[in-house]
């Protein structure tokens, strides 16, 4: 069966008829054949999005009606959760229960932003007698969205929902490694009454379809999630057309643990933060900064948890699934070897599992790298796998300095019973989100999310994300 592009409400083959294969990373078996969008297809999709915008069928609809359509999308995602979660699990490899959560989070995005569609308000600005000055927040236009393979349905919904709530139209390019649920999302949106052309979905290769989309003069805004390298390239393409971008580029987020923390709860939080989705999460807590006094007790607990984790095919609902591809698996493996050469100690995992039944998939064991120092490559570079770098600190100032000694700044976690320590850390870390005695917030749909430094700019999720999808028009009236 071949999956098609979605352009202007229709399923279409690529302009040149080409396709690519998508693989199940748990087995290496082919999962589907998917139409591979060309530059011509990108042009067609951007034109469709532009025409849908101009027709005003969506942006000009009563805001409450836009909200109702979005509620239907949320409900349909929930009704089809099992099917979508299974597909996501096969496509990406993640455990079924994590894929179920992803589908529910995707539904939450549509609910959350459905409720906002009729609350996108402007201001009045006092200019004195005889004047009325007001602002209107208009849709920014055609939003191009390039998303990665790690959370396809979640990240797809995270960009599409606020964009369409604001009255924009969208061209979505999913990642070549996991495009399936983004296509389903596009189909569901149409089935629920979204007018044709409002959401177009173009699976394809980054350098071809992705680059054609980012450099297209017909787009008005670009949302990108992926690597720093590609993010920079894509932002430059958009800059040529003065197109604003939102960049979400990953991180090396620290979990900072003080000796007074409840170490059992902390160990669970720290392990989830790195091993969820096999560490392939932009906001993964990939550095553990632990106060020297608590090091041994916490690492013992983490080692115990890492060893107990069941690694296996996503659809068997293990604790951890495979890495997305052979290439990513090899990258993760090579980082562990680099860490060892740099003097780190493998305290758990460190290699592929020995279980022969897993040999065809891209599995790696949950891995703890102990005795890491802050300047090592494994402490500085994003590994994007289930590998935790463990660094020791002696006092709060040192913890802050190590946490901030990073080119990234996406998320930080603090674990302590001392409110003063927690608040000082929260004020001093240079990251877009801080969690105290927790990490993540079940999807965090409501919370603004985005980076400091090379983790990117602009904010997704929450009300703040609307800034990306609206533009402010000021109207000044003289009536004296
Ligand atoms: P990538 O940055 O190459 O891919 C992300 C998206 O960009 C995909 O849809 C891809 O097709 C597209 N893309 C690739 N090249 C492009 C180009 N020249 N023009 C326009 N679009 C292009 O990420 P990749 O190769 O999958 O993973 C490499 C590393 O990136 C990972 O190891 C990880 O460190 C980081 N990454 C971070 C993510 C995050 O959530 N922040 C997600 C995925 C990867
Ligand atoms: Mg790439």
Coordinates of C-alpha atoms and ligand atoms in Angstrom, one line a residue:
X1 CA 0.0 0.0 0.0
X2 CA 1.3 3.4 -0.9
X3 CA 0.7 6.5 1.3
X4 CA -0.1 9.7 -0.6
X5 CA 0.7 13.3 -0.2
X6 CA -2.2 15.5 1.0
X7 CA -2.6 18.6 -1.2
X8 CA -5.6 20.8 -1.3
X9 CA -7.8 18.2 0.3
X10 CA -6.8 15.5 -2.1
X11 CA -4.5 12.5 -1.9
X12 CA -1.9 12.7 -4.5
X13 CA 1.1 10.8 -5.8
X14 CA 4.4 12.8 -6.1
X15 CA 4.7 14.8 -9.3
X16 CA 7.3 12.3 -10.6
X17 CA 5.7 9.3 -9.1
X18 CA 8.6 8.5 -6.8
X19 CA 8.2 6.9 -3.4
X20 CA 10.4 6.0 -0.4
X21 CA 10.1 3.1 2.1
X22 CA 9.5 3.6 5.8
X23 CA 10.9 1.0 8.2
X24 CA 9.9 -0.4 11.6
X25 CA 13.0 0.3 13.7
X26 CA 12.1 -2.7 16.0
X27 CA 12.7 -5.2 13.2
X28 CA 14.2 -3.3 10.2
X29 CA 11.1 -4.5 8.2
X30 CA 9.5 -2.2 5.7
X31 CA 6.3 -0.7 7.1
X32 CA 5.0 1.4 4.2
X33 CA 5.8 3.0 0.9
X34 CA 5.2 6.7 0.9
X35 CA 5.0 9.3 -1.9
X36 CA 8.1 11.4 -1.9
X37 CA 7.2 15.1 -2.4
X38 CA 9.1 17.0 -5.0
X39 CA 9.8 20.7 -5.4
X40 CA 6.7 20.8 -7.8
X41 CA 4.6 19.2 -5.1
X42 CA 5.8 21.8 -2.5
X43 CA 4.8 24.5 -5.0
X44 CA 1.3 23.0 -5.4
X45 CA 0.9 22.7 -1.6
X46 CA 2.0 26.2 -0.9
X47 CA -0.3 27.5 -3.6
X48 CA -3.2 25.5 -2.1
X49 CA -2.5 26.9 1.3
X50 CA -2.3 30.4 -0.1
X51 CA -5.6 30.0 -1.9
X52 CA -7.3 28.5 1.2
X53 CA -6.1 31.6 3.1
X54 CA -7.3 34.0 0.4
X55 CA -10.7 32.3 0.1
X56 CA -11.3 33.1 3.8
X57 CA -13.2 29.8 4.2
X58 CA -11.3 29.1 7.3
X59 CA -9.8 32.3 8.6
X60 CA -13.0 34.2 7.9
X61 CA -15.2 31.6 9.5
X62 CA -16.7 32.5 12.9
X63 CA -13.9 31.8 15.5
X64 CA -16.2 29.7 17.6
X65 CA -16.9 27.5 14.5
X66 CA -13.2 27.1 13.9
X67 CA -13.0 25.9 17.6
X68 CA -15.8 23.4 17.0
X69 CA -14.0 21.8 14.0
X70 CA -10.9 21.6 16.2
X71 CA -12.8 19.9 19.0
X72 CA -14.0 17.3 16.5
X73 CA -10.4 16.7 15.5
X74 CA -9.5 16.2 19.1
X75 CA -12.4 13.8 19.6
X76 CA -11.5 11.8 16.5
X77 CA -7.9 11.5 17.6
X78 CA -9.2 10.1 20.9
X79 CA -11.7 7.8 19.2
X80 CA -8.9 6.4 17.0
X81 CA -6.2 6.4 19.7
X82 CA -5.4 2.7 19.6
X83 CA -5.0 2.6 15.9
X84 CA -2.9 5.8 15.8
X85 CA -0.8 4.7 18.8
X86 CA 0.0 1.3 17.2
X87 CA 1.0 3.1 14.0
X88 CA 3.2 5.5 15.8
X89 CA 4.8 2.7 17.8
X90 CA 5.6 0.8 14.6
X91 CA 6.8 3.9 12.7
X92 CA 9.0 5.3 15.5
X93 CA 9.6 2.3 17.7
X94 CA 8.3 3.8 21.0
X95 CA 6.5 1.7 23.6
X96 CA 2.8 1.5 23.0
X97 CA 1.9 3.3 26.2
X98 CA 4.1 6.2 25.3
X99 CA 2.5 6.3 21.8
X100 CA -0.9 6.4 23.5
X101 CA 0.2 9.3 25.6
X102 CA 1.4 11.0 22.5
X103 CA -2.0 10.6 20.8
X104 CA -3.8 12.0 23.8
X105 CA -1.4 14.9 24.0
X106 CA -2.0 15.6 20.3
X107 CA -5.8 15.7 21.1
X108 CA -5.1 18.0 24.0
X109 CA -3.4 20.5 21.6
X110 CA -6.5 20.7 19.5
X111 CA -8.7 21.1 22.6
X112 CA -6.5 23.7 24.1
X113 CA -6.2 25.8 21.0
X114 CA -9.9 25.2 20.0
X115 CA -10.8 27.1 23.2
X116 CA -8.5 29.9 22.1
X117 CA -9.8 30.4 18.6
X118 CA -12.5 32.9 19.8
X119 CA -10.2 34.6 22.4
X120 CA -7.4 36.0 20.2
X121 CA -7.8 39.6 21.3
X122 CA -6.2 42.9 20.7
X123 CA -5.8 46.0 22.8
X124 CA -6.9 49.6 23.0
X125 CA -4.2 52.1 23.5
X126 CA -5.1 55.5 25.1
X127 CA -4.1 58.5 22.9
X128 CA -6.3 61.1 24.6
X129 CA -9.5 62.8 23.5
X130 CA -10.6 62.4 20.0
X131 CA -8.7 59.2 19.3
X132 CA -9.4 55.6 19.4
X133 CA -6.4 53.3 18.8
X134 CA -6.8 49.5 18.7
X135 CA -4.9 46.5 17.7
X136 CA -6.1 43.4 15.9
X137 CA -4.2 40.1 15.8
X138 CA -4.5 38.8 12.2
X139 CA -3.4 35.3 11.0
X140 CA 0.2 35.5 9.8
X141 CA -0.7 33.5 6.7
X142 CA 0.8 30.3 5.3
X143 CA 2.8 28.4 8.0
X144 CA 5.4 26.0 6.8
X145 CA 6.2 23.3 9.4
X146 CA 9.1 20.9 9.3
X147 CA 9.0 18.3 12.0
X148 CA 11.2 15.5 13.2
X149 CA 10.7 11.8 13.7
X150 CA 10.8 11.6 17.5
X151 CA 7.2 12.7 18.3
X152 CA 5.5 12.9 15.0
X153 CA 1.9 13.2 16.0
X154 CA 2.6 15.3 19.1
X155 CA 4.9 17.8 17.3
X156 CA 2.6 17.8 14.3
X157 CA -0.4 18.8 16.5
X158 CA 1.8 21.2 18.5
X159 CA 2.3 23.3 15.4
X160 CA -0.9 22.7 13.4
X161 CA -3.3 23.4 16.3
X162 CA -2.2 27.0 17.2
X163 CA -1.7 27.8 13.5
X164 CA -5.2 26.9 12.5
X165 CA -6.8 28.3 15.7
X166 CA -5.3 31.7 14.6
X167 CA -6.8 31.2 11.1
X168 CA -3.6 30.3 9.3
X169 CA -3.1 27.6 6.7
X170 CA -0.3 25.0 6.9
X171 CA 2.1 23.0 4.8
X172 CA 3.5 20.3 7.1
X173 CA 6.6 18.3 6.1
X174 CA 7.0 15.2 8.3
X175 CA 10.4 13.5 8.7
X176 CA 11.4 10.8 6.3
X177 CA 12.1 8.4 9.1
X178 CA 8.5 8.5 10.6
X179 CA 5.9 10.3 8.4
X180 CA 2.9 8.0 9.0
X181 CA 0.9 9.7 11.8
X182 CA 1.3 13.1 10.4
X183 CA -0.5 11.9 7.3
X184 CA -3.3 10.4 9.4
X185 CA -3.5 13.8 11.2
X186 CA -4.0 15.5 7.9
X187 CA -6.7 13.0 6.8
X188 CA -8.5 13.3 10.2
X189 CA -8.5 17.1 9.9
X190 CA -10.2 16.9 6.5
X191 CA -12.7 14.4 7.7
X192 CA -13.6 16.7 10.6
X193 CA -14.5 19.5 8.3
X194 CA -11.3 21.5 7.8
X195 CA -11.6 23.1 4.4
X196 CA -9.3 21.7 1.6
X197 CA -5.9 23.4 1.5
X198 CA -5.9 24.5 5.1
X199 CA -3.6 21.6 6.2
X200 CA -1.4 20.0 3.5
X201 CA 1.0 17.2 4.4
X202 CA 4.1 16.5 2.3
X203 CA 6.2 13.6 3.3
X204 CA 9.6 13.8 1.7
X205 CA 13.3 14.2 2.1
X206 CA 14.8 17.1 4.0
X207 CA 17.2 18.5 1.4
X208 CA 14.5 18.2 -1.3
X209 CA 11.0 18.8 0.0
X210 CA 12.2 20.4 3.2
X211 CA 14.5 22.9 1.5
X212 CA 11.9 23.7 -1.2
X213 CA 9.4 24.5 1.5
X214 CA 11.7 26.6 3.7
X215 CA 12.9 28.6 0.7
X216 CA 9.5 29.0 -0.9
X217 CA 8.5 32.7 -1.4
X218 CA 4.9 31.9 -0.8
X219 CA 5.2 31.0 2.9
X220 CA 4.7 33.6 5.6
X221 CA 6.1 31.8 8.6
X222 CA 8.2 28.7 9.4
X223 CA 8.2 26.4 12.4
X224 CA 11.2 24.0 12.5
X225 CA 12.1 21.3 15.0
X226 CA 15.2 19.3 14.5
X227 CA 19.0 19.6 14.6
X228 CA 20.9 22.8 15.1
X229 CA 22.7 22.3 11.8
X230 CA 19.6 22.0 9.7
X231 CA 17.8 24.7 11.8
X232 CA 20.5 27.2 10.9
X233 CA 20.3 26.3 7.2
X234 CA 16.5 26.5 7.1
X235 CA 16.5 29.9 9.0
X236 CA 18.9 31.3 6.3
X237 CA 16.6 30.1 3.5
X238 CA 13.6 31.7 5.2
X239 CA 15.6 34.9 5.8
X240 CA 15.9 35.4 2.1
X241 CA 12.2 36.0 1.9
X242 CA 12.0 37.8 5.3
X243 CA 10.0 34.9 6.7
X244 CA 10.0 34.7 10.5
X245 CA 10.9 31.3 12.1
X246 CA 10.4 29.4 15.3
X247 CA 13.3 27.2 16.0
X248 CA 13.2 24.2 18.4
X249 CA 16.7 22.6 18.3
X250 CA 17.2 20.3 21.1
X251 CA 19.4 20.5 24.2
X252 CA 21.6 19.0 26.8
X253 CA 19.2 19.5 29.7
X254 CA 20.5 19.1 33.3
X255 CA 18.7 17.5 36.2
X256 CA 20.3 19.0 39.3
X257 CA 20.0 16.9 42.4
X258 CA 20.8 18.0 45.9
X259 CA 21.6 15.6 48.7
X260 CA 18.5 16.5 50.6
X261 CA 16.1 15.4 47.8
X262 CA 13.9 12.3 48.2
X263 CA 16.2 10.1 46.2
X264 CA 13.6 7.4 45.3
X265 CA 11.3 9.9 43.7
X266 CA 14.3 11.7 42.2
X267 CA 15.7 8.5 40.7
X268 CA 12.4 7.8 39.0
X269 CA 12.2 11.3 37.6
X270 CA 15.8 11.3 36.4
X271 CA 15.4 7.9 34.7
X272 CA 12.2 8.8 33.0
X273 CA 13.7 12.1 31.8
X274 CA 16.5 10.3 29.9
X275 CA 15.0 6.9 29.0
X276 CA 11.6 8.0 27.7
X277 CA 11.5 7.6 23.9
X278 CA 15.0 6.0 24.2
X279 CA 16.5 9.4 25.0
X280 CA 15.3 10.7 21.6
X281 CA 13.7 13.8 23.1
X282 CA 14.7 17.4 22.6
X283 CA 14.1 18.1 26.2
X284 CA 15.6 14.8 27.5
X285 CA 17.3 15.2 30.9
X286 CA 20.6 14.0 29.5
X287 CA 22.9 15.4 32.1
X288 CA 22.6 14.5 35.8
X289 CA 24.3 17.0 38.1
X290 CA 24.4 15.4 41.5
X291 CA 25.7 16.7 44.8
X292 CA 28.8 14.7 45.8
X293 CA 27.2 13.5 49.1
X294 CA 24.3 11.9 47.2
X295 CA 26.2 10.5 44.3
X296 CA 26.6 6.9 45.3
X297 CA 23.1 6.5 46.7
X298 CA 21.5 8.0 43.6
X299 CA 23.7 6.2 41.1
X300 CA 22.9 2.9 42.8
X301 CA 19.2 3.6 42.4
X302 CA 19.6 4.6 38.8
X303 CA 21.7 1.5 38.0
X304 CA 19.1 -0.7 39.5
X305 CA 16.3 0.9 37.4
X306 CA 18.4 0.8 34.2
X307 CA 19.1 -2.9 34.7
X308 CA 15.5 -3.7 35.3
X309 CA 14.2 -1.9 32.2
X310 CA 12.8 -4.2 29.5
X311 CA 14.0 -3.2 26.1
X312 CA 12.0 -4.5 23.1
X313 CA 9.8 -3.8 20.1
X314 CA 7.5 -0.9 20.7
X315 CA 4.3 -2.8 20.1
X316 CA 5.1 -5.3 22.8
X317 CA 5.0 -2.3 25.2
X318 CA 8.4 -2.6 26.8
X319 CA 9.9 0.0 29.1
X320 CA 12.1 1.2 26.2
X321 CA 12.0 0.7 22.4
X322 CA 14.7 1.0 19.7
X323 CA 16.6 3.9 18.3
X324 CA 15.0 5.3 15.1
X325 CA 17.5 4.1 12.6
X326 CA 20.8 2.3 12.1
X327 CA 22.5 5.6 11.6
X328 CA 21.3 7.0 14.9
X329 CA 22.1 3.8 16.7
X330 CA 25.7 4.0 15.4
X331 CA 25.9 7.6 16.5
X332 CA 24.7 6.7 20.0
X333 CA 27.1 3.8 20.2
X334 CA 30.1 5.9 19.1
X335 CA 29.3 8.5 21.7
X336 CA 29.5 5.9 24.4
X337 CA 33.0 4.9 23.1
X338 CA 34.0 8.6 23.0
X339 CA 32.9 8.9 26.6
X340 CA 35.0 5.9 27.6
X341 CA 38.0 7.4 25.8
X342 CA 37.5 10.6 27.6
X343 CA 37.6 8.8 31.0
X344 CA 33.9 8.2 31.8
X345 CA 32.8 5.0 33.4
X346 CA 30.0 2.9 32.0
X347 CA 27.9 2.2 35.1
X348 CA 25.0 0.5 33.3
X349 CA 24.3 -0.6 29.7
X350 CA 26.9 0.8 27.2
X351 CA 26.1 -1.6 24.3
X352 CA 23.4 -3.2 22.3
X353 CA 21.4 -5.8 24.1
X354 CA 22.6 -9.4 23.8
X355 CA 19.1 -10.9 23.2
X356 CA 19.3 -12.5 19.8
X357 CA 15.6 -11.8 19.1
X358 CA 16.4 -8.1 19.1
X359 CA 19.3 -8.3 16.7
X360 CA 17.5 -7.0 13.6
X361 CA 16.2 -3.9 15.4
X362 CA 18.1 -0.8 16.4
X363 CA 18.2 -1.4 20.1
X364 CA 20.6 0.0 22.7
X365 CA 20.6 -0.6 26.4
X366 CA 19.7 2.1 28.9
X367 CA 23.2 3.6 29.7
X368 CA 24.7 5.5 32.6
X369 CA 28.0 7.2 32.0
X370 CA 29.5 8.0 35.4
X371 CA 32.5 10.2 36.3
X372 CA 31.8 12.6 33.5
X373 CA 33.4 16.0 33.7
X374 CA 31.7 19.1 32.3
X375 CA 34.0 19.7 29.4
X376 CA 33.8 16.2 28.0
X377 CA 32.0 15.8 24.6
X378 CA 29.5 13.5 26.2
X379 CA 28.6 16.3 28.6
X380 CA 28.4 18.9 25.8
X381 CA 26.9 17.3 22.7
X382 CA 23.4 16.1 22.2
X383 CA 23.6 12.3 21.9
X384 CA 19.9 11.8 21.3
X385 CA 19.9 8.3 22.8
X386 CA 19.4 6.6 26.1
X387 CA 22.7 7.8 27.6
X388 CA 22.9 9.8 30.8
X389 CA 26.0 11.7 31.6
X390 CA 26.6 11.9 35.4
X391 CA 28.6 14.8 36.8
X392 CA 29.3 15.6 40.4
X393 CA 29.1 19.0 42.1
X394 CA 30.0 20.3 45.6
X395 CA 27.8 23.4 46.1
X396 CA 25.0 25.4 44.5
X397 CA 27.3 27.9 42.7
X398 CA 29.2 25.1 41.0
X399 CA 25.9 23.4 40.1
X400 CA 24.7 26.6 38.4
X401 CA 28.0 27.1 36.6
X402 CA 28.0 23.5 35.2
X403 CA 24.3 23.7 34.2
X404 CA 25.0 26.9 32.3
X405 CA 28.2 25.6 30.7
X406 CA 26.4 24.5 27.6
X407 CA 25.6 25.8 24.2
X408 CA 22.0 24.7 24.8
X409 CA 19.3 26.0 27.2
X410 CA 16.0 24.1 26.8
X411 CA 15.0 22.7 30.2
X412 CA 16.5 22.2 33.6
X413 CA 15.2 20.1 36.6
X414 CA 16.0 20.7 40.2
X415 CA 15.5 18.1 43.0
X416 CA 15.6 19.3 46.6
X417 CA 13.5 19.8 49.7
X418 CA 15.1 23.3 50.2
X419 CA 12.9 25.9 48.6
X420 CA 15.7 28.4 48.7
X421 CA 18.1 26.3 46.7
X422 CA 15.3 25.5 44.2
X423 CA 14.4 29.1 43.7
X424 CA 18.0 30.2 43.3
X425 CA 18.6 27.6 40.6
X426 CA 15.3 28.5 38.9
X427 CA 16.4 32.1 38.7
X428 CA 20.0 31.4 37.6
X429 CA 19.7 28.7 35.0
X430 CA 19.6 29.9 31.4
X431 CA 16.9 27.6 30.1
X432 CA 13.4 28.1 28.7
X433 CA 11.7 25.9 31.2
X434 CA 12.6 24.9 34.8
X435 CA 11.0 22.0 36.7
X436 CA 11.3 21.7 40.5
X437 CA 10.9 18.2 41.9
X438 CA 9.3 17.0 38.7
X439 CA 10.4 16.9 35.1
X440 CA 8.0 17.5 32.2
X441 CA 4.3 18.0 32.7
X442 CA 2.6 15.2 30.8
X443 CA 3.1 16.8 27.5
X444 CA 3.1 20.4 28.8
X445 CA 0.5 21.5 26.3
X446 CA -0.3 24.6 28.4
X447 CA 3.2 25.7 29.1
X448 CA 5.4 27.9 26.9
X449 CA 8.2 25.8 25.5
X450 CA 11.4 26.8 23.7
X451 CA 15.0 27.5 24.1
X452 CA 17.6 29.8 25.3
X453 CA 20.9 29.9 23.4
X454 CA 21.3 27.3 20.6
X455 CA 18.2 25.4 21.7
X456 CA 16.4 27.9 19.5
X457 CA 14.0 30.8 19.7
X458 CA 10.3 31.5 19.7
X459 CA 7.9 29.6 21.9
X460 CA 5.6 26.7 21.1
X461 CA 2.8 25.3 23.3
X462 CA 0.7 27.4 25.6
X463 CA -0.8 30.8 24.9
X464 CA 2.6 32.3 24.0
X465 CA 2.8 30.2 20.9
X466 CA 0.1 32.4 19.3
X467 CA 2.6 35.1 18.9
X468 CA 4.2 33.1 16.1
X469 CA 0.9 32.6 14.1
X470 CA -0.5 36.1 14.4
X471 CA 0.6 39.5 13.4
X472 CA -0.5 42.7 15.0
X473 CA -2.2 45.4 13.1
X474 CA -2.6 48.8 14.8
X475 CA -5.6 51.0 13.8
X476 CA -5.6 54.6 14.8
X477 CA -8.9 56.5 14.4
X478 CA -9.4 60.3 14.8
X479 CA -12.9 61.2 15.5
X480 CA -12.7 64.7 16.9
Ligands
LIG1 P1 17.2 16.8 11.0 O1 17.4 18.1 11.6 O2 18.0 16.5 9.8 O3 15.7 16.6 10.6 C1 14.6 17.3 11.1 C2 13.7 17.7 9.9 O4 14.4 18.5 9.0 C3 13.2 16.5 9.1 O5 11.9 16.7 8.7 C4 14.1 16.6 7.9 O6 13.6 16.0 6.7 C5 14.3 18.1 7.7 N1 15.5 18.5 7.0 C6 16.7 17.8 6.9 N2 17.5 18.5 6.1 C7 16.8 19.5 5.6 C8 17.2 20.6 4.7 N3 18.4 20.7 4.2 N4 16.2 21.6 4.5 C9 15.0 21.5 5.1 N5 14.6 20.5 5.9 C10 15.5 19.5 6.2 O7 17.5 15.7 12.1 P2 18.0 14.2 12.0 O8 19.0 14.1 10.9 O9 16.8 13.4 11.9 O10 18.7 14.0 13.4 C11 20.0 14.4 13.6 C12 20.1 15.0 15.0 O11 19.3 16.1 15.2 C13 19.7 14.1 16.1 O12 20.7 13.2 16.5 C14 19.4 15.0 17.2 O13 20.6 15.4 17.9 C15 18.8 16.2 16.5 N6 17.4 16.2 16.5 C16 16.7 17.0 17.4 C17 15.3 17.0 17.5 C18 14.6 17.8 18.4 O14 13.5 17.4 18.9 N7 15.0 19.0 18.7 C19 14.5 16.1 16.6 C20 15.3 15.3 15.7 C21 16.7 15.4 15.6
LIG2 MG1 19.5 15.0 9.0

